[in-house]
Structures are given as C-alpha cells and as structure tokens.
Amino acid sequence: MAKYTCLIGYAATLLAAANAQSSAAASCSPTLSASYAAPSVAEGYIARLVANNLTKPRGIKFDSQGALLVVEQLSGITALTLVDAGQDCLSVGSRKTVINDTTLNHGIEFSADGATLYASSPEAVYSWDYSPQDQTNTSEPRILVANMTTSDHTTRTLLLPQHAPGLLVVTRGSTSNLDIEAADLSTGHSQVKAFNLTNQTGPYNFNADGLLLGWGLRNDVGIAEEPISGGIYTVENSVDEMVREGQDIHENNPGEELNFLGYLNGTASPNQGRNFGYPECYSAWNASAIPDFNGTTGDQFAIGDLNSTINDTSCDAANRQAPRLTFQAHMAPLDILFNTAGTAAWVTFHGSWDRTDPAGYKVSVVEFANGDAVEPTNSTTAAVDIVSNADNSACPEGCFRPVGLAWDQQGRLFMSSDATGEIYVITRADGNETSSAGSNATGTIPTQSASGSGSGTTSSGSASASSSSLASSTESMSALALVFAMLAFMF
C-alpha cells in the first residue's frame, strides 16, 4: 500500500505543477500592444512584445547576470532588467543607462567572462570594464580599432569568436551604393577583419592592420560563428537601383547573400581572405530577368561597361567567391545567430525600400548541418519565415523592422525592431527552448511560410496568453491522464 501511496503522491505533484503553470500562463496577459497589425507567426511559435519606447534599438546582448543590453542609436547603451514569469511571460522591470554616447550605433559584444563590454561607432571600436552585478561601466573607453569613418554604411558589427579566443572580428561596409573605392584593398571599404586583442599595445588601424577574412563584401552587417565547426558566416546587403546593359533589373536583382568566410580556429579554407565580388560582381536572384546572362540563382554577374576585363567570366568561381546562399533582393539582412547545436541560423530581414512590392520585414531560419547550410547554392527556399509582418503593403511605416538577435540563458530568442523602438521575445509554444529548433527532420523548422499562413501567436492582443494557456492546459491534461493511468495500474 505504501508503494501505491507514493505513486499517487507523485502523480498529484505532477498535476499540481501543471495546474500552477497553467494558472501562471493564464495570468500573463499582454501588457504592451503594438501600433500595427499583429505579426504572423509560424506554427509552434509565440512572439510577444516585451519592451517599447526605445530609441532605434539595434544590437542587443545579454550580460552574465541576465540583463539585456541594447544599443540605442543617437543615445548609447541601455540595460533592461527583465521580470521573468516563465516562457514568454516577460516585462521590463527597470532601465538603466550604461554608456551615454550618441556615436554608438549598432555593434555590441561581451568578453567570455562578462567583465568587458565592447561597442562600436562609425569611426572606432571601444571597450569598457563592466560590472554585470549592477550594470555599470567602471572605466573610461579604450579605443581598440580606429580609422573606419565613412558615409552611407556606418555600422561596425562585432564578434568575439568562441573558437578563437582573443580575436575581435569587425565588419565594415561601403561608403556608397556603388563604392568604386572598395575595389582597392588598401581603402578598407567593404571588408571583414579580425584583430588580436591579446598583444595589443594601441589602437589598430582598420585599413592597414588585422587579418583579412574577406573583401568585396558590400555591407555585411550580420556576422556569426557556427558553434560546432567555428565557421564564420555573414549576411550581406547588396546594391540598389541596378541596371545591366541599359535595362532596369533592380526589382529582383541582385540577391542578398549568406557568405562563408572560413575559420579562425586554424582550420584551412579557400574562402578566407578572398574577393567576394563587390563592386564589380553580384549574385543573381531572378536570373531570367538579367539580360545576356546564362547563370542561375547564386551565380555572379558583372555590371557596368562589360569588356575583356570586367565580364561574367571575371565573376566566376575562379575569380570571385560566390555566396553560400542567395536571398530575395532588397530584404536587407541585418543579423545572423546560430542555435547552440549548429542546426539553425536565425536571420533578421530589416525590409526593402527599393521594390514596388515590399519584401523582408521578418525573422527567418536557415537549416544547417555539419557546419554548412543544408540547401544547395541555387536554392530560393532556404529561408523559412518564423515571424513576419501580416501585411507588407503597410511597410515600412506600419510594420516592425527586425535588427538584432540575442539568446538568453533559457534559450529564448530576443529581437529588436529599430523603426518601432521595440523588443520582442520569440518562444516555442510547447515550452521547449527556441534555441532547440533545429531541422525539418525533427519538425522544429516549419515547412510552411509564416507570412499570412502561420498559426502561431503574437503579442498584440490576447492570442499569446491564450496560446500559453492552451499549452499549459494540454500539460495539465497529460498529467491528469498519468494519474488515471497509475490508478488503473493499481486497481
């Protein structure tokens, strides 16, 4: 009888825990609402608005104590302390200015021990001593990399690769839409470089110093390290208003890019340091719209006065490094972030201005395996939408515009929207970590687009709370079923 009593007690505990979670979820009604239509969310996901009234939030990063640090353009860096009631039930408890510097505009990183904060302006990369216990910088800024000021593309994204400790990777874009100077390696335009922080005696000169990972990269704002292999991947914003042989082809060309830049952990790669094409060569998205071009999606083509020196042959694989994947033109990818298993790369698409029909304005997932994207280089379906605007015709004014991504310690994904001054959290409705989303084989990357057809839930009304309640109710029912099963076994 003691055994039966123990089983009943165990089942009752499960039921009580499930009911408690259900009660907590039911009480987590949305406290913030957006001024635009609720986002469309892929089946199995929830998107909830957790912060607003920020000034153009761009790069975001969690410190070691769980505070979310946000780069606010024209302001500085702000720490948000979150009130966490579990899963997607989050709100901002307090805000604190960490760095008051109006020149900081995008890049942010933390050292592995969490005691050094890094950020960037159009001119330089800085570091500060940082206390995560009270979200304060405890030193004057130190200049690590300088001489990067250009016009037009002024963000300098930062990466501290885990597979190559002591190195700092910095991205730098072009100085105009079609920056002819980027063809000159000595200018430092449209390049990605790594700098050694372990033996530094003074600021590095971006143009002259550092290890070149790639050039001819027009504006690779997003950069990430694949966590298993250590491969370095970037996402690139390509040119606007493109013409080839007098024909306007800009609606669907050139494509945005996912580029592989090799490794920093000693693994050899022919990609490292190569010319990726810009400003002479570009990747096709809709190849049929490009006059006198015989390639397919992902192949590179030339523009300008085509001659014996600059032509499609000079843009082939022997002369330029093609992207690993190509995306719809003008979607403007701004961040890329891998899950811990290296099976999914999340990408923010800020959204177009250079198309009749707006494109982008969403967060998507690209499936990975063994350190590489699963889809072939000519794929047009590699990016699977998870959170998107319900009606792109309302964009850009009536839409969220994704920028930065960050994981918290619970595996929840956070996304900044600069145009609306907001932060979203993206979670899984089944309660599993968002960072566990992996492959189509396991069903954790949806096979259908989120745009207009997703059955997930959002934060702009009661849907998010209802979905959480539904998930918790399902758990309660499962616990109750277990109780009945135990009773049936006993009697």
PDB file of C-alpha atoms in Angstrom, residues 79-210:
ATOM      1  CA  ALA A  79      20.420  47.826 -19.687  1.00  0.00           C
ATOM      2  CA  LEU A  80      16.951  46.317 -19.333  1.00  0.00           C
ATOM      3  CA  THR A  81      16.294  44.221 -16.225  1.00  0.00           C
ATOM      4  CA  LEU A  82      13.512  41.789 -17.056  1.00  0.00           C
ATOM      5  CA  VAL A  83      10.765  40.468 -14.803  1.00  0.00           C
ATOM      6  CA  ASP A  84      10.505  36.807 -15.757  1.00  0.00           C
ATOM      7  CA  ALA A  85       7.368  34.784 -15.015  1.00  0.00           C
ATOM      8  CA  GLY A  86       8.446  31.957 -17.306  1.00  0.00           C
ATOM      9  CA  GLN A  87       8.395  31.160 -21.019  1.00  0.00           C
ATOM     10  CA  ASP A  88       7.168  34.209 -22.956  1.00  0.00           C
ATOM     11  CA  CYS A  89       5.781  35.997 -19.889  1.00  0.00           C
ATOM     12  CA  LEU A  90       8.353  38.789 -19.572  1.00  0.00           C
ATOM     13  CA  SER A  91       8.296  42.508 -18.887  1.00  0.00           C
ATOM     14  CA  VAL A  92      10.806  45.255 -18.206  1.00  0.00           C
ATOM     15  CA  GLY A  93      11.392  45.825 -14.504  1.00  0.00           C
ATOM     16  CA  SER A  94      13.917  48.644 -14.829  1.00  0.00           C
ATOM     17  CA  ARG A  95      16.029  50.550 -17.328  1.00  0.00           C
ATOM     18  CA  LYS A  96      19.492  51.914 -16.737  1.00  0.00           C
ATOM     19  CA  THR A  97      21.891  53.882 -18.913  1.00  0.00           C
ATOM     20  CA  VAL A  98      25.190  52.015 -19.110  1.00  0.00           C
ATOM     21  CA  ILE A  99      27.012  54.120 -21.719  1.00  0.00           C
ATOM     22  CA  ASN A 100      25.913  57.638 -22.619  1.00  0.00           C
ATOM     23  CA  ASP A 101      27.431  58.108 -26.077  1.00  0.00           C
ATOM     24  CA  THR A 102      25.408  59.269 -29.070  1.00  0.00           C
ATOM     25  CA  THR A 103      28.017  57.978 -31.555  1.00  0.00           C
ATOM     26  CA  LEU A 104      27.392  54.314 -30.702  1.00  0.00           C
ATOM     27  CA  ASN A 105      25.084  52.955 -33.374  1.00  0.00           C
ATOM     28  CA  HIS A 106      24.998  49.169 -33.676  1.00  0.00           C
ATOM     29  CA  GLY A 107      27.763  46.784 -32.607  1.00  0.00           C
ATOM     30  CA  ILE A 108      27.888  45.239 -29.117  1.00  0.00           C
ATOM     31  CA  GLU A 109      29.755  42.301 -27.565  1.00  0.00           C
ATOM     32  CA  PHE A 110      30.844  40.873 -24.204  1.00  0.00           C
ATOM     33  CA  SER A 111      34.048  39.123 -23.244  1.00  0.00           C
ATOM     34  CA  ALA A 112      33.740  35.468 -22.244  1.00  0.00           C
ATOM     35  CA  ASP A 113      33.956  36.349 -18.541  1.00  0.00           C
ATOM     36  CA  GLY A 114      31.352  39.108 -18.915  1.00  0.00           C
ATOM     37  CA  ALA A 115      33.672  41.721 -17.429  1.00  0.00           C
ATOM     38  CA  THR A 116      34.435  43.668 -20.625  1.00  0.00           C
ATOM     39  CA  LEU A 117      31.855  45.411 -22.789  1.00  0.00           C
ATOM     40  CA  TYR A 118      32.568  46.223 -26.444  1.00  0.00           C
ATOM     41  CA  ALA A 119      30.685  48.606 -28.725  1.00  0.00           C
ATOM     42  CA  SER A 120      31.265  50.495 -31.959  1.00  0.00           C
ATOM     43  CA  SER A 121      30.735  53.843 -33.613  1.00  0.00           C
ATOM     44  CA  PRO A 122      31.226  54.623 -37.316  1.00  0.00           C
ATOM     45  CA  GLU A 123      34.845  55.531 -36.513  1.00  0.00           C
ATOM     46  CA  ALA A 124      36.036  53.093 -33.858  1.00  0.00           C
ATOM     47  CA  VAL A 125      35.583  50.043 -31.649  1.00  0.00           C
ATOM     48  CA  TYR A 126      35.697  50.672 -27.883  1.00  0.00           C
ATOM     49  CA  SER A 127      35.867  48.583 -24.730  1.00  0.00           C
ATOM     50  CA  TRP A 128      34.950  49.285 -21.114  1.00  0.00           C
ATOM     51  CA  ASP A 129      35.309  47.411 -17.850  1.00  0.00           C
ATOM     52  CA  TYR A 130      31.820  46.243 -16.945  1.00  0.00           C
ATOM     53  CA  SER A 131      30.107  45.081 -13.764  1.00  0.00           C
ATOM     54  CA  PRO A 132      27.150  42.766 -14.519  1.00  0.00           C
ATOM     55  CA  GLN A 133      26.090  42.862 -10.875  1.00  0.00           C
ATOM     56  CA  ASP A 134      24.885  46.455 -11.172  1.00  0.00           C
ATOM     57  CA  GLN A 135      25.067  47.099 -14.951  1.00  0.00           C
ATOM     58  CA  THR A 136      27.740  49.774 -14.803  1.00  0.00           C
ATOM     59  CA  ASN A 137      30.843  50.529 -16.814  1.00  0.00           C
ATOM     60  CA  THR A 138      33.772  51.012 -14.470  1.00  0.00           C
ATOM     61  CA  SER A 139      36.360  52.589 -16.777  1.00  0.00           C
ATOM     62  CA  GLU A 140      36.914  55.175 -19.453  1.00  0.00           C
ATOM     63  CA  PRO A 141      36.535  53.881 -23.017  1.00  0.00           C
ATOM     64  CA  ARG A 142      39.561  52.255 -24.625  1.00  0.00           C
ATOM     65  CA  ILE A 143      39.944  52.555 -28.412  1.00  0.00           C
ATOM     66  CA  LEU A 144      40.702  49.158 -29.947  1.00  0.00           C
ATOM     67  CA  VAL A 145      40.232  49.745 -33.691  1.00  0.00           C
ATOM     68  CA  ALA A 146      40.082  53.129 -35.423  1.00  0.00           C
ATOM     69  CA  ASN A 147      40.101  54.879 -38.818  1.00  0.00           C
ATOM     70  CA  MET A 148      36.786  53.476 -40.058  1.00  0.00           C
ATOM     71  CA  THR A 149      34.734  56.629 -40.707  1.00  0.00           C
ATOM     72  CA  THR A 150      32.828  56.534 -43.992  1.00  0.00           C
ATOM     73  CA  SER A 151      29.478  57.804 -45.198  1.00  0.00           C
ATOM     74  CA  ASP A 152      26.388  55.746 -46.014  1.00  0.00           C
ATOM     75  CA  HIS A 153      27.015  52.347 -44.367  1.00  0.00           C
ATOM     76  CA  THR A 154      28.277  53.246 -40.905  1.00  0.00           C
ATOM     77  CA  THR A 155      27.540  50.218 -38.707  1.00  0.00           C
ATOM     78  CA  ARG A 156      30.506  48.173 -37.430  1.00  0.00           C
ATOM     79  CA  THR A 157      29.275  44.804 -36.222  1.00  0.00           C
ATOM     80  CA  LEU A 158      31.412  42.979 -33.650  1.00  0.00           C
ATOM     81  CA  LEU A 159      32.053  39.287 -32.990  1.00  0.00           C
ATOM     82  CA  LEU A 160      34.217  37.578 -30.368  1.00  0.00           C
ATOM     83  CA  PRO A 161      34.506  34.028 -31.753  1.00  0.00           C
ATOM     84  CA  GLN A 162      34.438  31.262 -29.150  1.00  0.00           C
ATOM     85  CA  HIS A 163      36.648  29.015 -31.284  1.00  0.00           C
ATOM     86  CA  ALA A 164      39.342  31.701 -31.487  1.00  0.00           C
ATOM     87  CA  PRO A 165      39.538  33.454 -28.105  1.00  0.00           C
ATOM     88  CA  GLY A 166      41.480  36.695 -28.101  1.00  0.00           C
ATOM     89  CA  LEU A 167      40.324  37.761 -31.553  1.00  0.00           C
ATOM     90  CA  LEU A 168      37.815  40.506 -32.341  1.00  0.00           C
ATOM     91  CA  VAL A 169      36.066  40.435 -35.727  1.00  0.00           C
ATOM     92  CA  VAL A 170      34.811  43.730 -37.196  1.00  0.00           C
ATOM     93  CA  THR A 171      32.672  44.280 -40.296  1.00  0.00           C
ATOM     94  CA  ARG A 172      32.833  47.464 -42.358  1.00  0.00           C
ATOM     95  CA  GLY A 173      30.581  48.379 -45.274  1.00  0.00           C
ATOM     96  CA  SER A 174      30.861  50.540 -48.370  1.00  0.00           C
ATOM     97  CA  THR A 175      30.828  54.310 -48.496  1.00  0.00           C
ATOM     98  CA  SER A 176      28.029  54.487 -51.091  1.00  0.00           C
ATOM     99  CA  ASN A 177      25.616  52.339 -53.051  1.00  0.00           C
ATOM    100  CA  LEU A 178      28.250  51.608 -55.687  1.00  0.00           C
ATOM    101  CA  ASP A 179      31.583  52.283 -53.985  1.00  0.00           C
ATOM    102  CA  ILE A 180      34.314  52.103 -56.627  1.00  0.00           C
ATOM    103  CA  GLU A 181      36.975  52.564 -53.937  1.00  0.00           C
ATOM    104  CA  ALA A 182      36.036  49.175 -52.480  1.00  0.00           C
ATOM    105  CA  ALA A 183      37.886  47.580 -55.420  1.00  0.00           C
ATOM    106  CA  ASP A 184      41.098  48.914 -53.842  1.00  0.00           C
ATOM    107  CA  LEU A 185      42.072  46.651 -50.948  1.00  0.00           C
ATOM    108  CA  SER A 186      44.031  49.431 -49.223  1.00  0.00           C
ATOM    109  CA  THR A 187      40.897  51.534 -48.571  1.00  0.00           C
ATOM    110  CA  GLY A 188      39.456  49.051 -46.076  1.00  0.00           C
ATOM    111  CA  HIS A 189      35.984  49.528 -47.565  1.00  0.00           C
ATOM    112  CA  SER A 190      33.580  46.568 -47.672  1.00  0.00           C
ATOM    113  CA  GLN A 191      35.827  44.271 -45.661  1.00  0.00           C
ATOM    114  CA  VAL A 192      35.691  41.952 -42.657  1.00  0.00           C
ATOM    115  CA  LYS A 193      38.799  41.720 -40.479  1.00  0.00           C
ATOM    116  CA  ALA A 194      39.950  40.065 -37.255  1.00  0.00           C
ATOM    117  CA  PHE A 195      42.178  41.780 -34.677  1.00  0.00           C
ATOM    118  CA  ASN A 196      44.276  40.212 -31.923  1.00  0.00           C
ATOM    119  CA  LEU A 197      43.361  41.677 -28.531  1.00  0.00           C
ATOM    120  CA  THR A 198      45.866  39.644 -26.514  1.00  0.00           C
ATOM    121  CA  ASN A 199      49.016  41.524 -27.532  1.00  0.00           C
ATOM    122  CA  GLN A 200      47.560  44.924 -28.365  1.00  0.00           C
ATOM    123  CA  THR A 201      49.626  47.991 -27.463  1.00  0.00           C
ATOM    124  CA  GLY A 202      47.464  50.674 -29.073  1.00  0.00           C
ATOM    125  CA  PRO A 203      44.528  51.190 -31.433  1.00  0.00           C
ATOM    126  CA  TYR A 204      44.622  49.192 -34.648  1.00  0.00           C
ATOM    127  CA  ASN A 205      44.253  50.994 -37.969  1.00  0.00           C
ATOM    128  CA  PHE A 206      41.445  49.138 -39.749  1.00  0.00           C
ATOM    129  CA  ASN A 207      42.821  49.932 -43.212  1.00  0.00           C
ATOM    130  CA  ALA A 208      46.350  48.697 -42.547  1.00  0.00           C
ATOM    131  CA  ASP A 209      46.098  46.157 -39.732  1.00  0.00           C
ATOM    132  CA  GLY A 210      44.265  42.947 -38.931  1.00  0.00           C
TER     133      GLY A 210
END
